């Protein structure tokens, strides 16, 4: 079946531009996660949705970062006024369960470069 | 101190070797533990969950020591295809549901 998809796969933004990154989770998956992965590091948690409810956004690095999942399926991560330190791979993952014990299925990521 | 710590490596081993990775975590309330594998420029994929009793999947064995708060992964008879970054992952319930913390990863290179 279809896995998690993300778009765009690559995005180059000039400093100060706004960007929107899309995630299509596996159909029916309740939980959705966003992570930021810098080069040579593990994924860093950004935010977590259970259906349409954003239950944890403690990992969002600043108020320039905003995520939504209005209908409990597709999610968008928006970054306003991008800065060079925002350059990273943004990974989306979904899970069939609402607890911490289930496998997370990752999308291929969006590689954001801010120039 | 990071919540999940791993030796970044790299570990360079010949084919057929046995290699072991350790990972320590700081949150004693952590409930679920995993090893994920990430190939270069690819997304992480689950390698195996880690259970208190320890578990084995072919050439891979995972162990959990709750008292010392560490997790291990043992790879026997290494193959060239095992070359990747291995990510230690810990999840814990919190007020917002639960949080998943990834280690920075341990790089493994298996050489012919």
Short mmCIF file of N, CA and C in Angstrom, two decimals, chain A residues 71-114:
data_model
loop_
_atom_site.label_atom_id
_atom_site.label_comp_id
_atom_site.label_asym_id
_atom_site.label_seq_id
_atom_site.Cartn_x
_atom_site.Cartn_y
_atom_site.Cartn_z
N UNK A 71 -8.19 18.24 9.16
CA UNK A 71 -9.19 17.19 9.00
C UNK A 71 -8.68 15.84 9.49
N UNK A 72 -7.58 15.87 10.20
CA UNK A 72 -7.08 14.63 10.77
C UNK A 72 -6.38 13.73 9.80
N UNK A 73 -6.04 14.25 8.61
CA UNK A 73 -5.27 13.41 7.68
C UNK A 73 -4.02 14.18 7.25
N UNK A 74 -4.11 14.92 6.14
CA UNK A 74 -2.97 15.69 5.63
C UNK A 74 -2.54 16.74 6.66
N UNK A 75 -1.24 16.93 6.74
CA UNK A 75 -0.70 17.94 7.65
C UNK A 75 0.22 18.88 6.89
N UNK A 76 0.29 20.11 7.36
CA UNK A 76 1.19 21.10 6.77
C UNK A 76 2.03 21.72 7.87
N UNK A 77 3.32 21.79 7.62
CA UNK A 77 4.25 22.50 8.50
C UNK A 77 4.63 23.78 7.79
N UNK A 78 4.38 24.90 8.43
CA UNK A 78 4.68 26.19 7.83
C UNK A 78 5.80 26.87 8.62
N UNK A 79 6.73 27.41 7.90
CA UNK A 79 7.81 28.17 8.51
C UNK A 79 7.77 29.58 7.93
N UNK A 80 7.61 30.54 8.80
CA UNK A 80 7.55 31.94 8.36
C UNK A 80 8.93 32.58 8.48
N UNK A 81 9.20 33.52 7.59
CA UNK A 81 10.43 34.30 7.65
C UNK A 81 11.63 33.38 7.88
N UNK A 82 11.85 32.47 6.95
CA UNK A 82 12.88 31.45 7.11
C UNK A 82 14.25 32.07 7.40
N UNK A 83 15.02 31.36 8.22
CA UNK A 83 16.38 31.74 8.56
C UNK A 83 17.32 30.61 8.12
N UNK A 84 18.59 30.92 8.02
CA UNK A 84 19.56 29.91 7.57
C UNK A 84 19.59 28.71 8.50
N UNK A 85 19.38 28.93 9.78
CA UNK A 85 19.42 27.81 10.72
C UNK A 85 18.22 26.87 10.56
N UNK A 86 17.24 27.25 9.75
CA UNK A 86 16.11 26.37 9.48
C UNK A 86 16.46 25.31 8.43
N UNK A 87 17.60 25.45 7.78
CA UNK A 87 18.01 24.48 6.76
C UNK A 87 18.18 23.11 7.41
N UNK A 88 17.45 22.14 6.91
CA UNK A 88 17.45 20.80 7.49
C UNK A 88 16.53 19.93 6.63
N UNK A 89 16.47 18.65 6.98
CA UNK A 89 15.46 17.77 6.41
C UNK A 89 14.29 17.69 7.39
N UNK A 90 13.09 17.92 6.88
CA UNK A 90 11.90 17.85 7.71
C UNK A 90 11.18 16.54 7.40
N UNK A 91 11.09 15.71 8.42
CA UNK A 91 10.51 14.38 8.28
C UNK A 91 9.13 14.34 8.91
N UNK A 92 8.24 13.68 8.24
CA UNK A 92 6.91 13.42 8.77
C UNK A 92 6.79 11.92 9.00
N UNK A 93 6.11 11.53 10.06
CA UNK A 93 5.89 10.11 10.34
C UNK A 93 4.46 9.92 10.80
N UNK A 94 3.90 8.76 10.52
CA UNK A 94 2.57 8.45 11.03
C UNK A 94 2.57 7.09 11.70
N UNK A 95 1.58 6.91 12.54
CA UNK A 95 1.47 5.68 13.32
C UNK A 95 0.00 5.33 13.48
N UNK A 96 -0.26 4.03 13.52
CA UNK A 96 -1.63 3.57 13.61
C UNK A 96 -2.19 3.67 15.03
N UNK A 97 -1.31 3.82 15.99
CA UNK A 97 -1.73 3.79 17.38
C UNK A 97 -1.62 5.18 18.00
N UNK A 98 -2.14 5.32 19.20
CA UNK A 98 -2.03 6.58 19.91
C UNK A 98 -1.10 6.47 21.10
N UNK A 99 -0.41 5.40 21.22
CA UNK A 99 0.53 5.22 22.33
C UNK A 99 1.95 5.22 21.83
N UNK A 100 2.89 5.14 22.73
CA UNK A 100 4.31 5.24 22.37
C UNK A 100 4.94 3.93 21.92
N UNK A 101 4.15 2.88 21.81
CA UNK A 101 4.73 1.57 21.57
C UNK A 101 4.69 1.13 20.13
N UNK A 102 4.11 1.94 19.27
CA UNK A 102 3.92 1.50 17.89
C UNK A 102 5.00 2.04 16.96
N UNK A 103 5.23 1.31 15.88
CA UNK A 103 6.19 1.72 14.86
C UNK A 103 5.71 3.01 14.20
N UNK A 104 6.65 3.89 13.94
CA UNK A 104 6.37 5.09 13.17
C UNK A 104 6.88 4.87 11.75
N UNK A 105 6.05 5.22 10.79
CA UNK A 105 6.41 5.09 9.39
C UNK A 105 6.75 6.49 8.87
N UNK A 106 7.95 6.60 8.34
CA UNK A 106 8.44 7.91 7.91
C UNK A 106 8.24 8.14 6.42
N UNK A 107 8.02 9.39 6.10
CA UNK A 107 8.07 9.81 4.71
C UNK A 107 9.51 10.08 4.31
N UNK A 108 9.73 10.37 3.01
CA UNK A 108 11.10 10.57 2.51
C UNK A 108 11.71 11.89 2.95
N UNK A 109 10.91 12.79 3.50
CA UNK A 109 11.43 14.05 3.98
C UNK A 109 11.41 15.16 2.93
N UNK A 110 11.44 16.38 3.42
CA UNK A 110 11.63 17.57 2.58
C UNK A 110 12.95 18.20 2.98
N UNK A 111 13.85 18.32 2.02
CA UNK A 111 15.15 18.95 2.30
C UNK A 111 15.01 20.44 2.04
N UNK A 112 15.07 21.22 3.10
CA UNK A 112 14.93 22.67 2.99
C UNK A 112 16.31 23.32 3.07
N UNK A 113 16.60 24.15 2.10
CA UNK A 113 17.83 24.93 2.10
C UNK A 113 17.46 26.40 2.08
N UNK A 114 17.92 27.13 3.07
CA UNK A 114 17.64 28.57 3.13
C UNK A 114 18.93 29.32 2.78
#
